[in-house]
Coordinates of C-alpha atoms in Angstrom, one line a residue:
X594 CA 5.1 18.3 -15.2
X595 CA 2.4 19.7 -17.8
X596 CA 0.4 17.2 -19.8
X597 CA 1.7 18.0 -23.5
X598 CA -0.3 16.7 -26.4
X599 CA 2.1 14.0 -27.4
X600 CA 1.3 12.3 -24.4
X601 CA -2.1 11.5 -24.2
X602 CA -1.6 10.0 -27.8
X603 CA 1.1 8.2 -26.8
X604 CA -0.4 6.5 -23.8
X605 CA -3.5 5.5 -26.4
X606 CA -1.3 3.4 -28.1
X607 CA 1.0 2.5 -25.1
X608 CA -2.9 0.7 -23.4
X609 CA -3.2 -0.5 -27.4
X610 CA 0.1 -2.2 -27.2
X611 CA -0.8 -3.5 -23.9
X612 CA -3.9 -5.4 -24.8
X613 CA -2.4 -7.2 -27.9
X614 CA 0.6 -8.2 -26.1
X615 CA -2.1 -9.7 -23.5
X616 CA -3.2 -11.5 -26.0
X617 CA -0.5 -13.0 -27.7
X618 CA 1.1 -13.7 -24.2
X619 CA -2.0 -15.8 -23.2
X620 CA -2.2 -13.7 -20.2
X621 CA -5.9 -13.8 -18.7
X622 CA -5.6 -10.1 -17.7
X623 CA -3.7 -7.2 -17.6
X624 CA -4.6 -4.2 -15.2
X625 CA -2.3 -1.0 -16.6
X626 CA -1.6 2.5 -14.6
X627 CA 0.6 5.7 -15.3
X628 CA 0.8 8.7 -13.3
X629 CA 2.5 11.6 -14.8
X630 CA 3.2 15.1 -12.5
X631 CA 0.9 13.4 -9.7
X632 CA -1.7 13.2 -12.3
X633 CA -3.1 9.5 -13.3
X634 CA -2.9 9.6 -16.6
X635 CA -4.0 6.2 -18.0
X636 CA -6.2 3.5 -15.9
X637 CA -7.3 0.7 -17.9
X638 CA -7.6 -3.3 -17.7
X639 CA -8.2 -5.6 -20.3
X640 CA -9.0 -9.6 -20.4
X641 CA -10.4 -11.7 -17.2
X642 CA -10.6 -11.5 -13.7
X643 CA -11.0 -15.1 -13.4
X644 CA -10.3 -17.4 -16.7
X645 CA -12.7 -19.7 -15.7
X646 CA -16.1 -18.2 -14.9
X647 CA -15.0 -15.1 -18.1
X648 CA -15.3 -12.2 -15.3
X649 CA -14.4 -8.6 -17.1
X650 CA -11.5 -7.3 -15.4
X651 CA -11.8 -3.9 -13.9
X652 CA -9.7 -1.2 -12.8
X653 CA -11.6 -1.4 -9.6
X654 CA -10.0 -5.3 -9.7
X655 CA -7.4 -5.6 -6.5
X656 CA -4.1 -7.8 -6.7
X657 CA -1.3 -9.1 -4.6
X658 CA 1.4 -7.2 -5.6
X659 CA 3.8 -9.4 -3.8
X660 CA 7.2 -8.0 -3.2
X661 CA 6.0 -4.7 -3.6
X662 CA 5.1 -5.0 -0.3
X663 CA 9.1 -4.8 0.5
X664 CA 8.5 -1.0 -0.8
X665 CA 5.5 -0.5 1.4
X666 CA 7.7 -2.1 4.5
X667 CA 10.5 0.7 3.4
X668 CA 8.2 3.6 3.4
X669 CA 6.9 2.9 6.8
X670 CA 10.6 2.5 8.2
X671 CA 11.8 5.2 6.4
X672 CA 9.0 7.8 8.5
X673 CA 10.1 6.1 12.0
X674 CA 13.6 7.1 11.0
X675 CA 12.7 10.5 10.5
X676 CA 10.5 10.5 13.7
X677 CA 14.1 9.1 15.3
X678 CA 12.2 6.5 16.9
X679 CA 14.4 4.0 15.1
X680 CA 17.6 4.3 13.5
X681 CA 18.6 2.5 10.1
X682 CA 22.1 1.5 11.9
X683 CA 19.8 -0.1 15.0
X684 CA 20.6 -4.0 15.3
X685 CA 17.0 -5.8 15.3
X686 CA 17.3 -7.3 18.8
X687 CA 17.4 -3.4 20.4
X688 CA 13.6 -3.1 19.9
X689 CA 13.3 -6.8 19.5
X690 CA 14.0 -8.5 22.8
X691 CA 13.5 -11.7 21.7
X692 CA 16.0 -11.5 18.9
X693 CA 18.7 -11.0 21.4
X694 CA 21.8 -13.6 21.0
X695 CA 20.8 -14.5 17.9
X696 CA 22.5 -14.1 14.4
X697 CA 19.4 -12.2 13.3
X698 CA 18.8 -10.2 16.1
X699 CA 22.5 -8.6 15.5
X700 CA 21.6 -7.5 12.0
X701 CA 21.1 -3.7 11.0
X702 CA 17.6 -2.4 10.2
X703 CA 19.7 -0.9 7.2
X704 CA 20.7 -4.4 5.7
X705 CA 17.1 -6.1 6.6
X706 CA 15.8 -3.5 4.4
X707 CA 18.4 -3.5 1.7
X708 CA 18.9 -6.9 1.4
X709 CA 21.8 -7.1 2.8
X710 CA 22.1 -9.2 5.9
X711 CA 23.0 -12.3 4.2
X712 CA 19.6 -13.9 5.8
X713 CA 17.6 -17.1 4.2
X714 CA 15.4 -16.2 1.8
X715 CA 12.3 -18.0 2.8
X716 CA 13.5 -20.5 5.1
X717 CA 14.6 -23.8 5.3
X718 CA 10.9 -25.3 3.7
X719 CA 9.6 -23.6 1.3
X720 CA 6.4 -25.5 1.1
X721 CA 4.2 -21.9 2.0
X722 CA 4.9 -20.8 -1.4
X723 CA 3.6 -23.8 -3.2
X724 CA 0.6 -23.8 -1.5
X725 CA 1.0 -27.0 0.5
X726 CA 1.2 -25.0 4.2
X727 CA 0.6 -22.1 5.4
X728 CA 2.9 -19.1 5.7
X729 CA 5.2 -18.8 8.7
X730 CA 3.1 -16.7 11.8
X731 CA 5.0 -14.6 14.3
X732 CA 6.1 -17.8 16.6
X733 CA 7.5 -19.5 13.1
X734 CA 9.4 -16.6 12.2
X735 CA 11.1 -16.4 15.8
X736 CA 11.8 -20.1 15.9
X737 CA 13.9 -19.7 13.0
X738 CA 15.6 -16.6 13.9
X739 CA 16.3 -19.3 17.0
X740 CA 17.9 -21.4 14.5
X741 CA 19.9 -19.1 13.2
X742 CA 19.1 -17.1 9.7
X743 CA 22.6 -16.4 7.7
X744 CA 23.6 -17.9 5.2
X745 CA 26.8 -15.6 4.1
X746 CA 28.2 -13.0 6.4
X747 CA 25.8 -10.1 6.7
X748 CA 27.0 -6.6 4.4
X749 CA 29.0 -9.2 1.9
X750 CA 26.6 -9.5 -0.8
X751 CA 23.2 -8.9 -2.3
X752 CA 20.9 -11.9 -0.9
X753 CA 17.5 -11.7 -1.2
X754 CA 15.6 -12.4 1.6
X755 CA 11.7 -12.3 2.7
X756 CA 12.9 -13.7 6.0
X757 CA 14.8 -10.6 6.1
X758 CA 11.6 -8.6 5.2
X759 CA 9.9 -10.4 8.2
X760 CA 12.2 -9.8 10.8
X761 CA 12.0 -6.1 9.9
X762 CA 8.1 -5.9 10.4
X763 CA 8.5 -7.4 14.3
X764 CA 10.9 -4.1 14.1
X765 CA 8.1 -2.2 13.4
X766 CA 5.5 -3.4 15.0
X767 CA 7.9 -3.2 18.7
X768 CA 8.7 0.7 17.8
X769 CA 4.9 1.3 17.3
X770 CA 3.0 -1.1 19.8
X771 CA 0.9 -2.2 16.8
X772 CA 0.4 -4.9 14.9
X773 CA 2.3 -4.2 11.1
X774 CA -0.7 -3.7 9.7
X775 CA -1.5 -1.4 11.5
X776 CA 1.2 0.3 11.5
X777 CA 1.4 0.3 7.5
X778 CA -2.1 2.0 7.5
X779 CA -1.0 4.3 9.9
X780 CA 2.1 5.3 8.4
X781 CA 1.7 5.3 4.8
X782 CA -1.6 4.1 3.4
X783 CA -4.0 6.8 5.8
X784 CA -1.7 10.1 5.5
X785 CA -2.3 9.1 1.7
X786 CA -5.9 8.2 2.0
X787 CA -5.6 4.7 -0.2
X788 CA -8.8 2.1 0.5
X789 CA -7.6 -0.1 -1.6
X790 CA -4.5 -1.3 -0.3
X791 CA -4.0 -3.5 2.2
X792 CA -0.7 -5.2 3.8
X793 CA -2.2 -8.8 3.8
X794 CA -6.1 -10.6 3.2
X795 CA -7.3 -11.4 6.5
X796 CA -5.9 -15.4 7.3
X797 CA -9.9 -16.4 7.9
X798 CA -12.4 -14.0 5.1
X799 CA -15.9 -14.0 5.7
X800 CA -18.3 -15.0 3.2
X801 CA -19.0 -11.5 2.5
X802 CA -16.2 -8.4 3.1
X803 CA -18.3 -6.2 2.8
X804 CA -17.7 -2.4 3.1
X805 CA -14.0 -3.2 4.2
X806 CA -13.2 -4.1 0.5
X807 CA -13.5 -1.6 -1.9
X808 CA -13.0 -3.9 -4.7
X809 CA -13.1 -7.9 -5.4
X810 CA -9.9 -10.0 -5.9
X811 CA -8.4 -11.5 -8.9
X812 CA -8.4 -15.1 -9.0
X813 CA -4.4 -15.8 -9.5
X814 CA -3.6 -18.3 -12.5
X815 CA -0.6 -20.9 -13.2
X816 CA 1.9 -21.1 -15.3
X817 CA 2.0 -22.7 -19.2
X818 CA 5.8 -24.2 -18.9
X819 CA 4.2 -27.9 -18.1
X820 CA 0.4 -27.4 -19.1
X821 CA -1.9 -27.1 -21.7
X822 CA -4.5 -24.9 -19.3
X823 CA -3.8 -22.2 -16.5
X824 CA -4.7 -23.8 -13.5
X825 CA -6.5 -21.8 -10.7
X826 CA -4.4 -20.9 -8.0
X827 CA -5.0 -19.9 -4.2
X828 CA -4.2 -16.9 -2.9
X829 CA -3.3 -17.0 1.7
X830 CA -3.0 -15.0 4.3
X831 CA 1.2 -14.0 4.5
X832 CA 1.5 -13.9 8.6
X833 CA 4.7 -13.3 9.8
X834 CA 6.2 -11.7 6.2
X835 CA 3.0 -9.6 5.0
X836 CA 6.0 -6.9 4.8
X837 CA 7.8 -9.2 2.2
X838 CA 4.5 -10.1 0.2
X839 CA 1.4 -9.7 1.8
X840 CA 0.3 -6.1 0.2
X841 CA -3.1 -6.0 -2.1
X842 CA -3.5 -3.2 -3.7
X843 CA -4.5 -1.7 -7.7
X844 CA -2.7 -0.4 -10.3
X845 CA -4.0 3.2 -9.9
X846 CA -2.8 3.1 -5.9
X847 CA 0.3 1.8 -6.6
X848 CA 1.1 4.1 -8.6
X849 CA 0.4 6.5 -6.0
X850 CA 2.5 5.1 -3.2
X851 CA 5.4 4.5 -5.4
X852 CA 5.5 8.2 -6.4
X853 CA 6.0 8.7 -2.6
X854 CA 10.0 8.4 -3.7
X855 CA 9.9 10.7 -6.2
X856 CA 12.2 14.5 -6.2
X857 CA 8.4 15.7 -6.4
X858 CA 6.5 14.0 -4.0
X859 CA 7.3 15.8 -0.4
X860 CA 3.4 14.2 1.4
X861 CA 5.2 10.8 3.3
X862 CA 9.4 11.8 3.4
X863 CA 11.7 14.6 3.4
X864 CA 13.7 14.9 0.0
X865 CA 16.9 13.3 2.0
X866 CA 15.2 10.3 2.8
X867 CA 13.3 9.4 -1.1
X868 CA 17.4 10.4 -2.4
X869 CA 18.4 7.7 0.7
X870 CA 15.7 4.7 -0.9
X871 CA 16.9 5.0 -4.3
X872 CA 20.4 5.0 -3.3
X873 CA 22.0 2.0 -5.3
X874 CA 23.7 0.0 -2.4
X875 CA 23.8 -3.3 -4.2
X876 CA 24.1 -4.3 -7.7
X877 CA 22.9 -7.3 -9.4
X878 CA 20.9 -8.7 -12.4
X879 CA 17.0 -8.8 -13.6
X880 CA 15.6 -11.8 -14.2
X881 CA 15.2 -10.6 -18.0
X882 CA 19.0 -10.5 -17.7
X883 CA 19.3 -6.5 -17.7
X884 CA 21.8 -4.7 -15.2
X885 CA 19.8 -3.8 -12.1
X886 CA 20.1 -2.9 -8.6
X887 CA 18.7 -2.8 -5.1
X888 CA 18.4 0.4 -2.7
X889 CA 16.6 0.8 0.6
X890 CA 13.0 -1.5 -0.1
X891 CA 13.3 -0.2 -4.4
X892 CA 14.5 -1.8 -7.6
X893 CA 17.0 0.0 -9.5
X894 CA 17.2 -0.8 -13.4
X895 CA 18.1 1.3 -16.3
X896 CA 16.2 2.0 -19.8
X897 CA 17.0 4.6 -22.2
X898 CA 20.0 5.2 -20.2
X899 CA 17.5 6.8 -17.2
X900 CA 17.4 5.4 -14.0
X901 CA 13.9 3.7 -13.0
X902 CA 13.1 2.8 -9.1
X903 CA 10.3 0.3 -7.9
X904 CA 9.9 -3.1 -7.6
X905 CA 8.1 -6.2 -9.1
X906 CA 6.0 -8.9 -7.3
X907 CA 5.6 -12.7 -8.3
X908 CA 2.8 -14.0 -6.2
X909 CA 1.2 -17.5 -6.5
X910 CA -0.9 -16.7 -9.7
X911 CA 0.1 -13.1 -10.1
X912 CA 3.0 -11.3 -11.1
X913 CA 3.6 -7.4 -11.1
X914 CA 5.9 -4.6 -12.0
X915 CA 6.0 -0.9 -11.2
X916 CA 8.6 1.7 -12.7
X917 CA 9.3 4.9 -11.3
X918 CA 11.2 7.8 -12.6
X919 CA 11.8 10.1 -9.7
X920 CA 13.5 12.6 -12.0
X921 CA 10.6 13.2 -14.1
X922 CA 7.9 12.3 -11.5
X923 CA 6.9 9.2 -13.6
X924 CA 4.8 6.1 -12.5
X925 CA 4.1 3.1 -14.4
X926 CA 2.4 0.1 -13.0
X927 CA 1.3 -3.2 -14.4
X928 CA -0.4 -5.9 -12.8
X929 CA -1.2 -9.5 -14.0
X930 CA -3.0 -12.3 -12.4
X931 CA -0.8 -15.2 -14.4
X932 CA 2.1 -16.2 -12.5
X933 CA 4.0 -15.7 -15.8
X934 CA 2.2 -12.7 -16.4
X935 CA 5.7 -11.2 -18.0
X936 CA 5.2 -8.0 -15.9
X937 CA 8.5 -6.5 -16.1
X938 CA 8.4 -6.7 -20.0
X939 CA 5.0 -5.1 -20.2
X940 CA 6.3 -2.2 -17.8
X941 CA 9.1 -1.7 -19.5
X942 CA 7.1 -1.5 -22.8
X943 CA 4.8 1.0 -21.7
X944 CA 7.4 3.1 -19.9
X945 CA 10.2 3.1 -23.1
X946 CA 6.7 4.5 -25.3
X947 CA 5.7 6.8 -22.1
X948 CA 9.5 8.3 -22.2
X949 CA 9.4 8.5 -26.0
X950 CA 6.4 11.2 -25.9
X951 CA 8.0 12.6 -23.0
X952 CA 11.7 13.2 -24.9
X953 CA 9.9 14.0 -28.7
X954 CA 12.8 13.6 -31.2
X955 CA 10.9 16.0 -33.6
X956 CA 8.5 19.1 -33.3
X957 CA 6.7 18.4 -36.3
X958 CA 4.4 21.4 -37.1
X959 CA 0.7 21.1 -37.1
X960 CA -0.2 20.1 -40.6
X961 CA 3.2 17.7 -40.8
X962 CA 1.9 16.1 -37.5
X963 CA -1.8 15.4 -38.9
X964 CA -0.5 13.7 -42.6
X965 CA 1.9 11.3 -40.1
X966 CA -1.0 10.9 -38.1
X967 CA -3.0 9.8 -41.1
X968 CA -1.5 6.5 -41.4
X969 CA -1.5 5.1 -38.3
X970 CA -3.4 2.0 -37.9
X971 CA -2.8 -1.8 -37.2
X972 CA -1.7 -3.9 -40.4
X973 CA -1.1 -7.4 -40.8
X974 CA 0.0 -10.1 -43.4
X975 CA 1.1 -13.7 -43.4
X976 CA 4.3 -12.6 -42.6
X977 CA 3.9 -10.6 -39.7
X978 CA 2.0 -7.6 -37.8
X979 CA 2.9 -4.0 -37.4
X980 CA 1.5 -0.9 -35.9
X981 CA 1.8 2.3 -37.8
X982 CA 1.6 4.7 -35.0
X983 CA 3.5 8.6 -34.3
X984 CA 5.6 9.0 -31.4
X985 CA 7.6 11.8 -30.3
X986 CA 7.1 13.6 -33.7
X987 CA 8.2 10.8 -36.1
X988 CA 6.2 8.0 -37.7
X989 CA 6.9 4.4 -36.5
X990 CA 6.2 1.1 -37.8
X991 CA 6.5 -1.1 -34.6
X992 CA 6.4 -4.6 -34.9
X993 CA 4.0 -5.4 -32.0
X994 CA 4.9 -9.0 -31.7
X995 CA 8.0 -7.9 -30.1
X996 CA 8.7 -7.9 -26.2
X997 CA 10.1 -4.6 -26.9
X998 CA 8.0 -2.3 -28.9
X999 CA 11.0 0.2 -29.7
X1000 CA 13.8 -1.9 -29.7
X1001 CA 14.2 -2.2 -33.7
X1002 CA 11.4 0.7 -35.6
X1003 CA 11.4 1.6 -39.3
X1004 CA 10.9 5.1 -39.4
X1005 CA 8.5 6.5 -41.7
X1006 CA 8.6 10.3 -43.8
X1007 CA 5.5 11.1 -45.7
X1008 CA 6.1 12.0 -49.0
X1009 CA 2.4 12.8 -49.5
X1010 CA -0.9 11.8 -48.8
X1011 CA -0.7 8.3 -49.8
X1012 CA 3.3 7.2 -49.9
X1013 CA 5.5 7.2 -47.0
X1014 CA 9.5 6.3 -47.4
X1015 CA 10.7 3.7 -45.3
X1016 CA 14.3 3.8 -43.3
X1017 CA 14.4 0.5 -42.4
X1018 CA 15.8 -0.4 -38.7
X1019 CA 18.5 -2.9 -40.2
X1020 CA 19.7 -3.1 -44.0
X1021 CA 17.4 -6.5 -44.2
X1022 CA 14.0 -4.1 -44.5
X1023 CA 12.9 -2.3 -47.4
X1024 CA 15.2 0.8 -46.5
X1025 CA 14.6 3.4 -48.9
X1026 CA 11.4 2.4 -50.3
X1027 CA 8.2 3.7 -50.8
X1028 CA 4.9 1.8 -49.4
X1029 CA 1.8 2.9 -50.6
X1030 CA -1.1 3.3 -48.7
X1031 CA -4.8 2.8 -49.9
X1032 CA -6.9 4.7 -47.9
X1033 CA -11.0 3.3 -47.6
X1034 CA -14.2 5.8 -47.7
X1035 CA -13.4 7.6 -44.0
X1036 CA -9.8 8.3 -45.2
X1037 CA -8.4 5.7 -43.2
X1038 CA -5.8 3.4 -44.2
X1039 CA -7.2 0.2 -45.2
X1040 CA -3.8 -1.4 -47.0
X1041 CA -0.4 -1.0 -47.6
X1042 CA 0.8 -2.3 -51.3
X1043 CA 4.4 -1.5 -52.8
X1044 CA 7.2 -2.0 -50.7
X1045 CA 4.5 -3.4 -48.0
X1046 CA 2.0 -5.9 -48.7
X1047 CA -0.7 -5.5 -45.7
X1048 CA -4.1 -5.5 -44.5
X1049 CA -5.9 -3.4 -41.4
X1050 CA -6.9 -5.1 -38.7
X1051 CA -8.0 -4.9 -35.7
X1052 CA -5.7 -3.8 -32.5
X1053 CA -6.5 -6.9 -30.8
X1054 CA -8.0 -10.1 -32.9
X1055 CA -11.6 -10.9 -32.1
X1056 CA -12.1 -7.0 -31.6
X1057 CA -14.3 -4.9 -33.8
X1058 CA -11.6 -2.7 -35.8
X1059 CA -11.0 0.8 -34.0
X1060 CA -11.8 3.5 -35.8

């Protein structure tokens, strides 16, 4: 896809947006990436590494990204299905000898990666993932598999499982005579020469990683539903179900893997098997209550009635989101280290203002587009905050305290220089109205007055201004 003009303007403000609603989430960093055509179009990161010692936060930064590495564990499957040394219709316990007799050993490759084999989700103590022991190894993971593993008939419903996710990786690691980590490098990560990702952190680190690592770690934070302060929070080895969670990785790399499903992207699968991953097979709902679904190891969801794939992670101090639009070859990423780091929100912020550049509403001509331009800014008042900002040809006034930046605009026509008329998103604005705009020495905006009453400020507070 060619890089049209609207678009790098429209991902200024989209990493604009981004670093306010850091702020006024509290979140201690945000790390941000969109690749456009195979192109990575915007790499940023904004806030801390680590809240307590004020590290910068880089794009260099790595995070665990959680249950992305579900879409990782896919990928690798979904090339030793092509190379027919597995089949997606295989039960577990034909490459996994001790599975056999057991309720998880009779469950299809197919529904361990789909989430549908009715499985526990992280067993019967769940003490790993509040960092009170460590996560199950290989002889854990069997044991329970021993005990048995359903918990509804397997191919009834949509049942999330890491278990599930686990079992799959002892699939992978009997087809290939490796360990999974291995095999993951081998398989995906190599062939598309990524150095920062990683299936898991090694159980014991050195002091120093040296060479190995080609970038330092978050530190993950806590929550703010029961305290004041984020607390600092660990970040383990994942053993036995690195393929359910254990992944490291950037924004800028993820965004890279992820395009792997794309119509576009032919470097990992044939066109057959990326159409076979983002196959809706199960329906359910997001946790910010939207209509989603699940495919083969991808997220299915819906926003400006397109259909995104990816997946999101929640990590013990981290939490992640990344949106693909195979269609378009469209990849949007964002990582946080807060364990409420609202990740889906922010992704789904930066891909609705990605999409609106992408699908312009107007062609405004040349001088049209530079008046609209004009305007833009970030203006506040005691009553609120809005960025004036044009996007896909037409002038926006975007309330950036919002979860959704587009959700309710008032669009703006210039009538000249200095007055723009406002059509207000609901009858309870100042639709039809002028607002007047005094402009300071460099022509910039420096106040609204008439039907708006507003100051600039800066696009974050505590930041300089930007000019």
């Amino acid at each position: 896809m060619p890089l049209v003009e609207p678009l790098p303007h429209a991902l200024e403000y989209a990493d604009r947006w981004l670093a306010y609603r850091r702020w006024r989430l509290r979140i201690p960093g945000v790390q941000v990436a969109v690749r456009v055509g195979g192109t990575l179009v915007l790499d940023s990161a904004h806030g801390t590494a680590d809240q307590a010692t004020g590290e910068a936060l880089s794009t260099r930064h790595r995070f665990r990204i959680a249950s992305h590495s579900k879409s990782l564990a896919a990928l690798a499957t979904m090339r030793l299905v092509e190379a027919g040394r597995v089949r997606l219709d295989d039960e577990a316990q034909q490459h996994v000898p001790a599975l056999a007799g057991t309720d998880a050993g009779a469950l299809l490759v197919r529904e361990l990666v789909s989430h549908g084999g009715g499985a526990v989700r992280d067993g019967d103590d769940v003490a790993h993932w509040h960092l009170a022991a460590d996560f199950p190894d290989a002889e854990r993971l069997l044991a329970l598999a021993r005990a048995g593993v359903a918990r509804i008939p397997a191919s009834t419903e949509f049942k999330y499982s890491n278990v599930g996710f686990g079992l799959l990786s002892l699939v992978v690691e009997a087809v290939t005579g490796s360990s999974y980590a291995d095999a993951l490098e081998s398989l995906v990560l190599a062939p598309l020469g990524l150095s920062a990702t990683s299936a898991d952190l090694p159980s014991d680190p050195p002091a120093d990683l040296g060479p190995l690592v080609t970038g330092p770690l978050v530190t993950g934070h806590g929550a703010l539903h029961s305290e004041a302060e984020r607390a600092t929070l660990g970040s383990p080895a994942t053993g036995a179900l690195a393929a359910a969670t254990g992944a490291v990785s950037t924004a800028a790399e993820l965004t890279d893997l992820l395009r792997t499903v794309t119509d576009a992207d032919d470097r990992l699968l044939e066109a057959a098997s990326r159409r076979r991953m983002r196959q809706q097979l199960w329906s359910t709902t997001g946790r910010d209550g939207s209509s989603a679904g699940y495919g083969l190891g991808l997220m299915l969801r819906e926003i400006q009635g397109r259909t995104w794939v990816g997946h999101g992670g929640a990590w013990t101090g981290q939490a992640t989101r990344t949106l693909v639009d195979a269609e378009r070859d469209v990849v949007v990423s964002v990582l946080t280290n807060a364990i409420d780091g609202a990740a889906e929100e922010l992704a789904v912020g930066v891909a609705r203002i990605v999409s609106t550049a992408l699908d312009p509403v107007e062609a405004p001509d040349d001088e049209a587009l530079a008046l609209a331009r004009s305007f833009e800014g970030t203006f506040s008042s005691i009553w609120g905050r809005v960025d004036v900002v044009e996007l896909g040809g037409r002038l926006l006034a975007i309330a950036p305290t919002a979860a959704d930046p587009l959700q309710a605009v008032d669009v703006l026509t210039p009538e000249d220089a200095d007055r723009v008329r406002i059509a207000a998103a609901t009858g309870m604005g100042s639709g039809h109205e002028l607002a007047i705009a005094e402009r300071d020495a460099d022509g910039r905006v420096a106040r609204w007055r008439g039907a708006w009453h507003m100051d600039a400020v800066a696009a974050v507070p505590g930041e300089q201004r930007a000019g």
